[in-house]
PDB file of N, CA and C in Angstrom:
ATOM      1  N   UNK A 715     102.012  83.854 -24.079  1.00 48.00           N
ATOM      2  CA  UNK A 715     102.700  84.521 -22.987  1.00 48.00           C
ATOM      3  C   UNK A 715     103.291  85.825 -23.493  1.00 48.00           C
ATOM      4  N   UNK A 716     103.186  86.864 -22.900  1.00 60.00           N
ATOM      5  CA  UNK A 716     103.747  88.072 -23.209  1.00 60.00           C
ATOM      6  C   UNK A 716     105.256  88.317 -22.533  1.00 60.00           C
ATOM      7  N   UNK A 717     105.546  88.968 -23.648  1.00 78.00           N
ATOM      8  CA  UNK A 717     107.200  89.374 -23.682  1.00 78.00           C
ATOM      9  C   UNK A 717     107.503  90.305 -22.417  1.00 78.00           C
ATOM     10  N   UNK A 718     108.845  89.934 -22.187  1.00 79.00           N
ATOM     11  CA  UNK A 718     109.478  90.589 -20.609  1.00 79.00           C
ATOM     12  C   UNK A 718     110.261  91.659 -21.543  1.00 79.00           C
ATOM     13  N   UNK A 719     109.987  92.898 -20.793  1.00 77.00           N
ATOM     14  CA  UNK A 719     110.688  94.280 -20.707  1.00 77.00           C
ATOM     15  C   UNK A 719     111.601  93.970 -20.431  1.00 77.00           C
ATOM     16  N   UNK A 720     113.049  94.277 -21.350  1.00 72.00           N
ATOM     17  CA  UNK A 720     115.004  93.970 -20.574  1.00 72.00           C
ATOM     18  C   UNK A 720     114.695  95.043 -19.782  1.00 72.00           C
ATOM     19  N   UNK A 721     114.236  96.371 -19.526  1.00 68.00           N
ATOM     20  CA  UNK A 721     115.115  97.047 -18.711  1.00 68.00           C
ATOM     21  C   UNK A 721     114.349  97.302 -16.966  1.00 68.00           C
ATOM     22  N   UNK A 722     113.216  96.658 -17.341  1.00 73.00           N
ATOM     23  CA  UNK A 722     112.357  96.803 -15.926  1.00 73.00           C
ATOM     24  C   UNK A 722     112.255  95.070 -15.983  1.00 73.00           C
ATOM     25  N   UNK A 723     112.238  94.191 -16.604  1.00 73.00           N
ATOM     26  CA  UNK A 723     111.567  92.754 -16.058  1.00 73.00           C
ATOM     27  C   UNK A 723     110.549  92.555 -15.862  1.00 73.00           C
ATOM     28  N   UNK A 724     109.721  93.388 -16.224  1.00 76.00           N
ATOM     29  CA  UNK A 724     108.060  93.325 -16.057  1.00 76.00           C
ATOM     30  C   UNK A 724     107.532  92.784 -17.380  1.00 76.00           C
ATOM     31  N   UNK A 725     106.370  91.864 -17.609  1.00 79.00           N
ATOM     32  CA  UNK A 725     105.783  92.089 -18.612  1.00 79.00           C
ATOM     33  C   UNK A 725     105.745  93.439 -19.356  1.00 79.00           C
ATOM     34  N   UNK A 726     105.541  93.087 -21.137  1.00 74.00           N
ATOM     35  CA  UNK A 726     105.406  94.674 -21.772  1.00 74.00           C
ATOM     36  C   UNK A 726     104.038  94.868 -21.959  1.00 74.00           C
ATOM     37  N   UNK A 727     102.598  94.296 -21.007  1.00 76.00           N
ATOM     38  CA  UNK A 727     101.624  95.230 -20.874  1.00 76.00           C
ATOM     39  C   UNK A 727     101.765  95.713 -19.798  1.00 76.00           C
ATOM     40  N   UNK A 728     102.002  95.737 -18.591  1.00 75.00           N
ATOM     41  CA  UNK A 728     102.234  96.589 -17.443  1.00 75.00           C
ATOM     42  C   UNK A 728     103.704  97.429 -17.369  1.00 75.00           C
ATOM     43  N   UNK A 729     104.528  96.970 -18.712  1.00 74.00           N
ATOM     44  CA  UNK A 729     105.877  97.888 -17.947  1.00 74.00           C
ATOM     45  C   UNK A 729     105.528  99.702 -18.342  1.00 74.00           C
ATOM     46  N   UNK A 730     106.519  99.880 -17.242  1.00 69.00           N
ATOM     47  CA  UNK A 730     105.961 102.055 -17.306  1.00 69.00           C
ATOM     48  C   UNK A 730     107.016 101.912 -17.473  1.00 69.00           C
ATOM     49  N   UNK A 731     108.104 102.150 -18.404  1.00 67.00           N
ATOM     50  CA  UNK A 731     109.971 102.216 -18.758  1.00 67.00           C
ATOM     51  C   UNK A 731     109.243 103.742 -19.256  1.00 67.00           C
ATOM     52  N   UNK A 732     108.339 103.691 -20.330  1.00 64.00           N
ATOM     53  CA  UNK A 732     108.073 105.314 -21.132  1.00 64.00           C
ATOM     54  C   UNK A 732     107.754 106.311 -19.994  1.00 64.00           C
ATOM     55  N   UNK A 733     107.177 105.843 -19.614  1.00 63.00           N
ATOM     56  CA  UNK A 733     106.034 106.852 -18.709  1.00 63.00           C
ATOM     57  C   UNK A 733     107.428 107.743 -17.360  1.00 63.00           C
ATOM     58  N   UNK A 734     108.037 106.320 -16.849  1.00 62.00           N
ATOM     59  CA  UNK A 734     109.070 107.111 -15.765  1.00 62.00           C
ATOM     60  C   UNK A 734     110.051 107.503 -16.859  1.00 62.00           C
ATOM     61  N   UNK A 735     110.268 107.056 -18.428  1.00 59.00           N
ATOM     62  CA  UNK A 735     111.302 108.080 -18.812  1.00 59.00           C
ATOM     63  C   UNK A 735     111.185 109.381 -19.193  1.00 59.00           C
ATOM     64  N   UNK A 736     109.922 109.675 -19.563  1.00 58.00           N
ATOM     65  CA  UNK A 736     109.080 111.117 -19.563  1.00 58.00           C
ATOM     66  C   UNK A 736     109.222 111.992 -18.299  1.00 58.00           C
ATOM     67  N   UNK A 737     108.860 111.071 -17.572  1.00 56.00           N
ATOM     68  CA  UNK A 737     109.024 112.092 -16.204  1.00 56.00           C
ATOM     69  C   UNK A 737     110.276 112.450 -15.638  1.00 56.00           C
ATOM     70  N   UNK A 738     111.484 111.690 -15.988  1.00 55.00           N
ATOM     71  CA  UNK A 738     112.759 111.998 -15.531  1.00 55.00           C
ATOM     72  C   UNK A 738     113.939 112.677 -16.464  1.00 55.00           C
ATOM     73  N   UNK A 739     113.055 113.431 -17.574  1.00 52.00           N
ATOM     74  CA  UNK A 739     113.545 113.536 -18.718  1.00 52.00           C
ATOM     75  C   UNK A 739     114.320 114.863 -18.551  1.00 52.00           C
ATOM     76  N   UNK A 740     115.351 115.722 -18.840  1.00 73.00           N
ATOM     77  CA  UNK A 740     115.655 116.868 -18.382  1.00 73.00           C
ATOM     78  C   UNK A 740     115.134 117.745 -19.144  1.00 73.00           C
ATOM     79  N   UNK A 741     115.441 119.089 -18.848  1.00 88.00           N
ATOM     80  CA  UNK A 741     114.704 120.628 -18.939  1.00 88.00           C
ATOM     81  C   UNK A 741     114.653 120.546 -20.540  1.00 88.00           C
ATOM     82  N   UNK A 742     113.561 120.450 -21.260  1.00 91.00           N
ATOM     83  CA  UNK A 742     113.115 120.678 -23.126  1.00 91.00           C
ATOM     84  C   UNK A 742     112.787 122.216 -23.175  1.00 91.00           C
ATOM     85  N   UNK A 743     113.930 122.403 -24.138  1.00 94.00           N
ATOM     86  CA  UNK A 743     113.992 124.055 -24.409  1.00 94.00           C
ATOM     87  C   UNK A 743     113.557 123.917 -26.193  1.00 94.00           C
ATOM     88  N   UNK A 744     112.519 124.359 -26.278  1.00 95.00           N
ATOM     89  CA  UNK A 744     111.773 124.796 -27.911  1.00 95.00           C
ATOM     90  C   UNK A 744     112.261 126.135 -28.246  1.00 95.00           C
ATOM     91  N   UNK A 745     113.161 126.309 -29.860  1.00 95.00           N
ATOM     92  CA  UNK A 745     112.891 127.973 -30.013  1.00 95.00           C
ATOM     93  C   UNK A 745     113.318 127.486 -31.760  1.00 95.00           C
ATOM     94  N   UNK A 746     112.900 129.132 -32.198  1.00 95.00           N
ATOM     95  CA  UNK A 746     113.210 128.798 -33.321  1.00 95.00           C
ATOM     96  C   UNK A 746     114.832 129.575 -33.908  1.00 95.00           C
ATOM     97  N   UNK A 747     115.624 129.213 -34.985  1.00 94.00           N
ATOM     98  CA  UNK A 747     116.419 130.038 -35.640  1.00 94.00           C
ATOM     99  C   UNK A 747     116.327 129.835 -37.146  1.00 94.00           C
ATOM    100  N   UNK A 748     116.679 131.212 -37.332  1.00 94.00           N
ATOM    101  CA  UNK A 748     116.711 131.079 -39.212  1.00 94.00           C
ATOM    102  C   UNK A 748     118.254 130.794 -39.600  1.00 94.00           C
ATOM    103  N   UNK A 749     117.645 129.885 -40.663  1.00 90.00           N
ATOM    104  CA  UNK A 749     118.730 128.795 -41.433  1.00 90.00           C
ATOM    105  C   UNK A 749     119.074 129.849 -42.717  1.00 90.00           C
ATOM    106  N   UNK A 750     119.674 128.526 -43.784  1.00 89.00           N
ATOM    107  CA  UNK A 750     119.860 129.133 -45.072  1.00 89.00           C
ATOM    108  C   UNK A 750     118.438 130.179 -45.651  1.00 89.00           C
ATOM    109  N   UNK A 751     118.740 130.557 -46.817  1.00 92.00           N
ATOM    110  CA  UNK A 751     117.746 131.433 -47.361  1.00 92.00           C
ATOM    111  C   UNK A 751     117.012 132.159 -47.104  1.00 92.00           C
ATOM    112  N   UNK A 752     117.194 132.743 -45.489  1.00 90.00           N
ATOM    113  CA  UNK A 752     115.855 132.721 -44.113  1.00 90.00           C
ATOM    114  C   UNK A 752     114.988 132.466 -44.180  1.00 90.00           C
ATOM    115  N   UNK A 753     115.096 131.068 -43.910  1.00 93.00           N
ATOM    116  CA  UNK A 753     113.941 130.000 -43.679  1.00 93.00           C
ATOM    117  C   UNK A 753     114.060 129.401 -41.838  1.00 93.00           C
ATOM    118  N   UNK A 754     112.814 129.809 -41.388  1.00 94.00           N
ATOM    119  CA  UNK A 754     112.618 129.512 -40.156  1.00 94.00           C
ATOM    120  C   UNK A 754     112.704 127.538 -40.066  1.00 94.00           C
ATOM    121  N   UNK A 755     113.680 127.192 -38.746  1.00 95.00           N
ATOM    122  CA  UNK A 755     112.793 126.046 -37.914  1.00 95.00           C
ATOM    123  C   UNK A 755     112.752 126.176 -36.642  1.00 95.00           C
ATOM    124  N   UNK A 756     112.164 125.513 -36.085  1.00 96.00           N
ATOM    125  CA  UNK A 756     111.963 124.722 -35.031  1.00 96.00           C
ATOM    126  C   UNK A 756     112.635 124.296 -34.258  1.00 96.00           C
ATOM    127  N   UNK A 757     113.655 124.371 -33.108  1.00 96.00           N
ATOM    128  CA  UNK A 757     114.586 123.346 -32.379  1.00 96.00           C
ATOM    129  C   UNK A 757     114.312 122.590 -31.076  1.00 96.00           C
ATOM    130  N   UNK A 758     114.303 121.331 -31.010  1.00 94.00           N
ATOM    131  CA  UNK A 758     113.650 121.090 -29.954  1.00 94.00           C
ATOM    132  C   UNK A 758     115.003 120.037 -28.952  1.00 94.00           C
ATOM    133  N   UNK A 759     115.369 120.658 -27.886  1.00 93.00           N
ATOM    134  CA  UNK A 759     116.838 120.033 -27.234  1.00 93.00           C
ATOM    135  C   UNK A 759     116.454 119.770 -25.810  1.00 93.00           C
ATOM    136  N   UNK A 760     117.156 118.275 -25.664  1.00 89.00           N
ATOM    137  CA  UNK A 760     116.947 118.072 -24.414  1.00 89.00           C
ATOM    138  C   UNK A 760     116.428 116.380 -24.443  1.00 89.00           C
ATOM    139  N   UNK A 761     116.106 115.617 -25.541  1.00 86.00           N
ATOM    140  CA  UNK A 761     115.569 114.419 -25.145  1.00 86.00           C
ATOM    141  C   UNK A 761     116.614 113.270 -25.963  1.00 86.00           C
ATOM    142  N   UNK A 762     116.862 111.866 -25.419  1.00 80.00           N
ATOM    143  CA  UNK A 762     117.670 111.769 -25.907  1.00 80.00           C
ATOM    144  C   UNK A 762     117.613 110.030 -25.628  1.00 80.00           C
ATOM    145  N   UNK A 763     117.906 109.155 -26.231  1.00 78.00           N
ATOM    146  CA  UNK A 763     117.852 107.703 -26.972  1.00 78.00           C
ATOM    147  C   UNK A 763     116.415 107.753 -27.607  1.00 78.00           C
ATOM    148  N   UNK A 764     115.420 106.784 -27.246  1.00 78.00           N
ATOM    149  CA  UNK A 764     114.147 106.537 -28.185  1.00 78.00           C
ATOM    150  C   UNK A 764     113.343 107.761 -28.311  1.00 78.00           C
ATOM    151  N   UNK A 765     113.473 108.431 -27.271  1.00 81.00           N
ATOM    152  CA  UNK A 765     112.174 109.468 -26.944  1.00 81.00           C
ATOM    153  C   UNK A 765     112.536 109.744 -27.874  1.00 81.00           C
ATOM    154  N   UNK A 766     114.354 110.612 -28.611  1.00 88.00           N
ATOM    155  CA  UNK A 766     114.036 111.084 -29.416  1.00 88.00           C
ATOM    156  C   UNK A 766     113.456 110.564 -30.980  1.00 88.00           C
ATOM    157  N   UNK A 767     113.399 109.531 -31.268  1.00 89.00           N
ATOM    158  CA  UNK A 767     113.152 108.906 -32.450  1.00 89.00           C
ATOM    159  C   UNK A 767     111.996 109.468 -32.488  1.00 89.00           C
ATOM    160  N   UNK A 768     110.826 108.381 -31.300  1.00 89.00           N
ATOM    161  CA  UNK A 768     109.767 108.378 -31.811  1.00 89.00           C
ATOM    162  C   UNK A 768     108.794 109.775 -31.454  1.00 89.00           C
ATOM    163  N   UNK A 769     109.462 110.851 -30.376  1.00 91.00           N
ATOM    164  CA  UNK A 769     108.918 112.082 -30.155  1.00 91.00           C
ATOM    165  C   UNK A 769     108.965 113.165 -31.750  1.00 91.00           C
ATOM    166  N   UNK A 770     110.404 112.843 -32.413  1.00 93.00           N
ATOM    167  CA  UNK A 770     110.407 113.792 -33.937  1.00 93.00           C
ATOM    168  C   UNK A 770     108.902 113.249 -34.670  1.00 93.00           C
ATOM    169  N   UNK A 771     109.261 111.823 -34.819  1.00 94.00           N
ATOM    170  CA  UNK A 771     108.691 110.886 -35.503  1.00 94.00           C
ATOM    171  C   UNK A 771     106.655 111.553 -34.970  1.00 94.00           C
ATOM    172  N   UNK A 772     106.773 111.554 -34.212  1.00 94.00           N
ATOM    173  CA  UNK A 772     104.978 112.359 -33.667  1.00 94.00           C
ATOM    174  C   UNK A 772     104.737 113.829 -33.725  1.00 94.00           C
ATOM    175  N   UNK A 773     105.984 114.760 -33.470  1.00 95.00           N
ATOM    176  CA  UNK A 773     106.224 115.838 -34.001  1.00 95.00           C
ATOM    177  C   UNK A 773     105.640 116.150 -35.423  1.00 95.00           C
ATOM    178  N   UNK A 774     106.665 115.694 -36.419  1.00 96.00           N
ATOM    179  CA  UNK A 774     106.417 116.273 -37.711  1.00 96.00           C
ATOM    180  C   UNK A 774     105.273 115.489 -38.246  1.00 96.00           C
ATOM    181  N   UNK A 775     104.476 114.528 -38.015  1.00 96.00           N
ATOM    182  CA  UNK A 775     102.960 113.824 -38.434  1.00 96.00           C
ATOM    183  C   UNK A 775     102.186 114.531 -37.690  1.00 96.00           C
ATOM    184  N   UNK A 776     102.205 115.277 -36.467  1.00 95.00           N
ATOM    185  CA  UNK A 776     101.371 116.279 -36.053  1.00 95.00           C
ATOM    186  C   UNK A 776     101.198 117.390 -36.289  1.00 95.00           C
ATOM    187  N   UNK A 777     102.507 118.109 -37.293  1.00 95.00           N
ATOM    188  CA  UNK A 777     102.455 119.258 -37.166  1.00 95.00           C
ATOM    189  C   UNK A 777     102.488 119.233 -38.497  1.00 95.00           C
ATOM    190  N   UNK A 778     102.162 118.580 -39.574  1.00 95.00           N
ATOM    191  CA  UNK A 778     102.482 117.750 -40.996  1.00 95.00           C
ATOM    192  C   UNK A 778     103.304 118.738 -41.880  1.00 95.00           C
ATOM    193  N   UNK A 779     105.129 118.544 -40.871  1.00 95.00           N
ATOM    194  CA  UNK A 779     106.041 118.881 -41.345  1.00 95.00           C
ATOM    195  C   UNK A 779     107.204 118.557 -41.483  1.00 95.00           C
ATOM    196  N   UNK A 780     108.525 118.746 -42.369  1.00 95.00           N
ATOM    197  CA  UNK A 780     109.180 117.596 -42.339  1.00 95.00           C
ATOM    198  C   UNK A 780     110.741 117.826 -41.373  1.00 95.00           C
ATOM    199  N   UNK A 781     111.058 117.363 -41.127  1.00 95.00           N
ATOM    200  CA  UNK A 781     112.326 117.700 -39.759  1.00 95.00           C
ATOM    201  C   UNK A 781     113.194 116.587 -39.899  1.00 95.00           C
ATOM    202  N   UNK A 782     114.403 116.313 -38.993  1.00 94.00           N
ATOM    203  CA  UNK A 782     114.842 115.875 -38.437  1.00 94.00           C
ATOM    204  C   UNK A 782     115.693 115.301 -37.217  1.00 94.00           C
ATOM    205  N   UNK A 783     116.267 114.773 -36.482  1.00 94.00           N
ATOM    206  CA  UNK A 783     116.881 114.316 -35.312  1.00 94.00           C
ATOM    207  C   UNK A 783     117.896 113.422 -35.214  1.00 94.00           C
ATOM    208  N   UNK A 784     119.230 114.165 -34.479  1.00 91.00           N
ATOM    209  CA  UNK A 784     120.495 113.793 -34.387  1.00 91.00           C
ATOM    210  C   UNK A 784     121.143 114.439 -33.127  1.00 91.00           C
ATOM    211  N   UNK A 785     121.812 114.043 -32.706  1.00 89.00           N
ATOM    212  CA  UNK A 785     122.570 114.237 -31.335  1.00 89.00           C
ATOM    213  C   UNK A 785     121.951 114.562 -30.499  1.00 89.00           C
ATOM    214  N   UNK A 786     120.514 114.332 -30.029  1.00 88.00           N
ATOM    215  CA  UNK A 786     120.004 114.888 -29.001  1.00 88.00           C
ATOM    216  C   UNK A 786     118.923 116.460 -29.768  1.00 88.00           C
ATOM    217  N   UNK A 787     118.901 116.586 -31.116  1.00 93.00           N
ATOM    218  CA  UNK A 787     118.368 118.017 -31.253  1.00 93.00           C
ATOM    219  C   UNK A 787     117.451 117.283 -32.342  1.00 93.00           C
ATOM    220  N   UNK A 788     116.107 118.119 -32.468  1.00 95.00           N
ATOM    221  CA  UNK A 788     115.312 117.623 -33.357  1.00 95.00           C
ATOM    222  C   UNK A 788     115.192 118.822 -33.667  1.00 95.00           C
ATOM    223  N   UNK A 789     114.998 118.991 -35.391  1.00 96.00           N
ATOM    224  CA  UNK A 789     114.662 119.997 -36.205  1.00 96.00           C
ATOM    225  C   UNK A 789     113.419 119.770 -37.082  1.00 96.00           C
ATOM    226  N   UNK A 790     112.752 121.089 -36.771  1.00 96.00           N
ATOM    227  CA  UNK A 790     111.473 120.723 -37.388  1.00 96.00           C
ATOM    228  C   UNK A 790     111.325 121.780 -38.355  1.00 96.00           C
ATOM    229  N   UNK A 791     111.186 121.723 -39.489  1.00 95.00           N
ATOM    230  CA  UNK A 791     110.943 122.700 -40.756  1.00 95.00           C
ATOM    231  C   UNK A 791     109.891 123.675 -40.588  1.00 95.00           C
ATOM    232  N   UNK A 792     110.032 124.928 -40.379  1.00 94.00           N
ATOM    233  CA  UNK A 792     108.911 125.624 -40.224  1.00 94.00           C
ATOM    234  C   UNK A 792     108.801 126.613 -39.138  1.00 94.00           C
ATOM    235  N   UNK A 793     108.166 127.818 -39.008  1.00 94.00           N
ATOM    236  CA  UNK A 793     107.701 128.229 -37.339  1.00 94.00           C
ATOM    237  C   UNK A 793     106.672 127.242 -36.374  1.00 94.00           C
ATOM    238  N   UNK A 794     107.342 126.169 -35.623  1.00 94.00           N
ATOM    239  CA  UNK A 794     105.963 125.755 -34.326  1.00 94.00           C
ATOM    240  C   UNK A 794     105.989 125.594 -33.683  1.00 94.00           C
ATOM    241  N   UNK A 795     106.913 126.897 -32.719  1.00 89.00           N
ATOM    242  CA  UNK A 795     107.491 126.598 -31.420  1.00 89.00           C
ATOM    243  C   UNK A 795     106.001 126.974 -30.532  1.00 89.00           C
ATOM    244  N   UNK A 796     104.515 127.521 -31.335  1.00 89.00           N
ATOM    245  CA  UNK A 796     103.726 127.874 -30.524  1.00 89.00           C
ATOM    246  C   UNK A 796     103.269 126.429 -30.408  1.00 89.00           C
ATOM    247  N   UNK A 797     103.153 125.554 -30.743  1.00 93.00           N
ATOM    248  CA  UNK A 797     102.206 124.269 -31.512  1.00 93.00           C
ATOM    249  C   UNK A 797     103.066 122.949 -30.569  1.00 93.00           C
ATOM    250  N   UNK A 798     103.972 123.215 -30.457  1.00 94.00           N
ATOM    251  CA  UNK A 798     105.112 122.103 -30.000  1.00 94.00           C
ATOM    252  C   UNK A 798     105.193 121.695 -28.481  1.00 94.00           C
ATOM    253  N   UNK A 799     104.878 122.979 -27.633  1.00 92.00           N
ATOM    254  CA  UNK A 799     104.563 122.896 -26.177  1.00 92.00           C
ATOM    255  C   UNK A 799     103.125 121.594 -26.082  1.00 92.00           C
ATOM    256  N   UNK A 800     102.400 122.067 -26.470  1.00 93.00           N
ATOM    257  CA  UNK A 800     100.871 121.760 -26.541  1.00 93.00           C
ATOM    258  C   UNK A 800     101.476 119.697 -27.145  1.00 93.00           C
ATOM    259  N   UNK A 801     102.020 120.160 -28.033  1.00 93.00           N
ATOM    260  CA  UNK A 801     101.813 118.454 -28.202  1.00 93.00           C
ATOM    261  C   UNK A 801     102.594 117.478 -27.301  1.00 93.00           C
ATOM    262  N   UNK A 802     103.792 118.293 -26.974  1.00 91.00           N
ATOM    263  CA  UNK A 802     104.724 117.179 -26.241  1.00 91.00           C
ATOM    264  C   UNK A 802     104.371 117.060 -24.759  1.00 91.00           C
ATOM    265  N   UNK A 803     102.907 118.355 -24.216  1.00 89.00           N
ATOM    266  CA  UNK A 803     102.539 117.771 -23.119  1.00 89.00           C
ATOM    267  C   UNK A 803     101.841 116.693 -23.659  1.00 89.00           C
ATOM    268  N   UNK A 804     101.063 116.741 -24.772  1.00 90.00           N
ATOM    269  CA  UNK A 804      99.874 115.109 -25.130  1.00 90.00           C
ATOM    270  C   UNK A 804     100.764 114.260 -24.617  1.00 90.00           C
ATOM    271  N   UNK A 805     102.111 114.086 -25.331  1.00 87.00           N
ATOM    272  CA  UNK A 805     102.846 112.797 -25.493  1.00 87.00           C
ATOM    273  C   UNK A 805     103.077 112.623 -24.033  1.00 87.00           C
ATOM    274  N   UNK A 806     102.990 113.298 -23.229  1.00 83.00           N
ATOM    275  CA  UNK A 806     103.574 112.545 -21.749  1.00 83.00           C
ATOM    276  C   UNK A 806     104.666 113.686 -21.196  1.00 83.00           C
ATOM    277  N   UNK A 807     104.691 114.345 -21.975  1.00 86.00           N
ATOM    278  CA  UNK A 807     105.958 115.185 -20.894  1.00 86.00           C
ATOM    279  C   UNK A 807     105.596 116.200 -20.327  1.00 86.00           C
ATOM    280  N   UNK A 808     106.472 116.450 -18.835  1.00 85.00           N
ATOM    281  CA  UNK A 808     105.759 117.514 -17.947  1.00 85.00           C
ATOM    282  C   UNK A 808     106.096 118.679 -18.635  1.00 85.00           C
ATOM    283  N   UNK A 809     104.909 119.858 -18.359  1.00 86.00           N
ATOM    284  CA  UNK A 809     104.724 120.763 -19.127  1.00 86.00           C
ATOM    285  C   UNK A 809     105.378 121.628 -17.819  1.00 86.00           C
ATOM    286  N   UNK A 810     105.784 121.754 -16.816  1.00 88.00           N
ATOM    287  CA  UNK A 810     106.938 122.855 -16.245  1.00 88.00           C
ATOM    288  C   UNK A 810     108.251 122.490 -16.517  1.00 88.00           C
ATOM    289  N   UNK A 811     108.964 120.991 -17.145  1.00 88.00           N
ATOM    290  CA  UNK A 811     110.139 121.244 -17.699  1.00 88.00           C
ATOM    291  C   UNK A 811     110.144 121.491 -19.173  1.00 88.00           C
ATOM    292  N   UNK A 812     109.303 122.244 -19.823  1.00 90.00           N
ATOM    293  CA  UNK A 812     109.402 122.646 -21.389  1.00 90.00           C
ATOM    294  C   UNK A 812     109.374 124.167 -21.462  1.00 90.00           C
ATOM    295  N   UNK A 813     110.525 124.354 -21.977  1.00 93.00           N
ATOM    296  CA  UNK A 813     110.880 126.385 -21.974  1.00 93.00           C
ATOM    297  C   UNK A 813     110.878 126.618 -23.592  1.00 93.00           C
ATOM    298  N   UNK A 814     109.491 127.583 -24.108  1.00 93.00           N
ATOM    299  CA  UNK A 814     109.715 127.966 -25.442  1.00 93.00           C
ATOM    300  C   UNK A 814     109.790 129.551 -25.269  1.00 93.00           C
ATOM    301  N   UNK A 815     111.132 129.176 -25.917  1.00 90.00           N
ATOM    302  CA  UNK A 815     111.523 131.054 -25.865  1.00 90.00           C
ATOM    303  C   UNK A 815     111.141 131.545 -27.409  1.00 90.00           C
TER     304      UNK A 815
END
């Protein structure tokens, strides 16, 4: 017997919990600023309990770079604010709430 979803009650092969949390996710603003030594990253703001884990977590294995994520902001080592639009539509998120300035 397959396991019940806590937050929908559905089985977890039919539950969509990801899919409607992608879609209800608010406005993802990508840009970059230079840090110590001027060294460029990446900032990616706007997503926030699991998405953000496992969205860094697909981030930096896609972009095979190393980052991190805390309060809602994921930092990704490097210039890929061109590269970053393109993947986080793969992952499921709508590509008119993602602003890379």
């Amino acid at each position: 017997m397959s396991d019940i979803c806590p937050k929908c009650g559905l089985p977890r092969d039919i539950c969509a919990c990801q899919s409607i949390e992608k879609q209800t996710t608010q406005h993802i603003k990508v840009y970059t600023e230079q840090k110590r030594f001027k060294k460029l990253v990446t900032i990616v703001v706007g997503l926030t309990g699991d998405a953000l884990k496992e969205t860094a977590k697909s981030l930096k294995h896609k972009l095979a770079c190393g980052g991190s994520y805390k309060n809602g902001v994921i930092v990704l080592q490097g210039d890929h604010k061109d590269k970053t639009r393109g993947i986080l539509v793969s992952l499921g998120y709508p590509a008119d709430t993602i602003t890379v300035k």
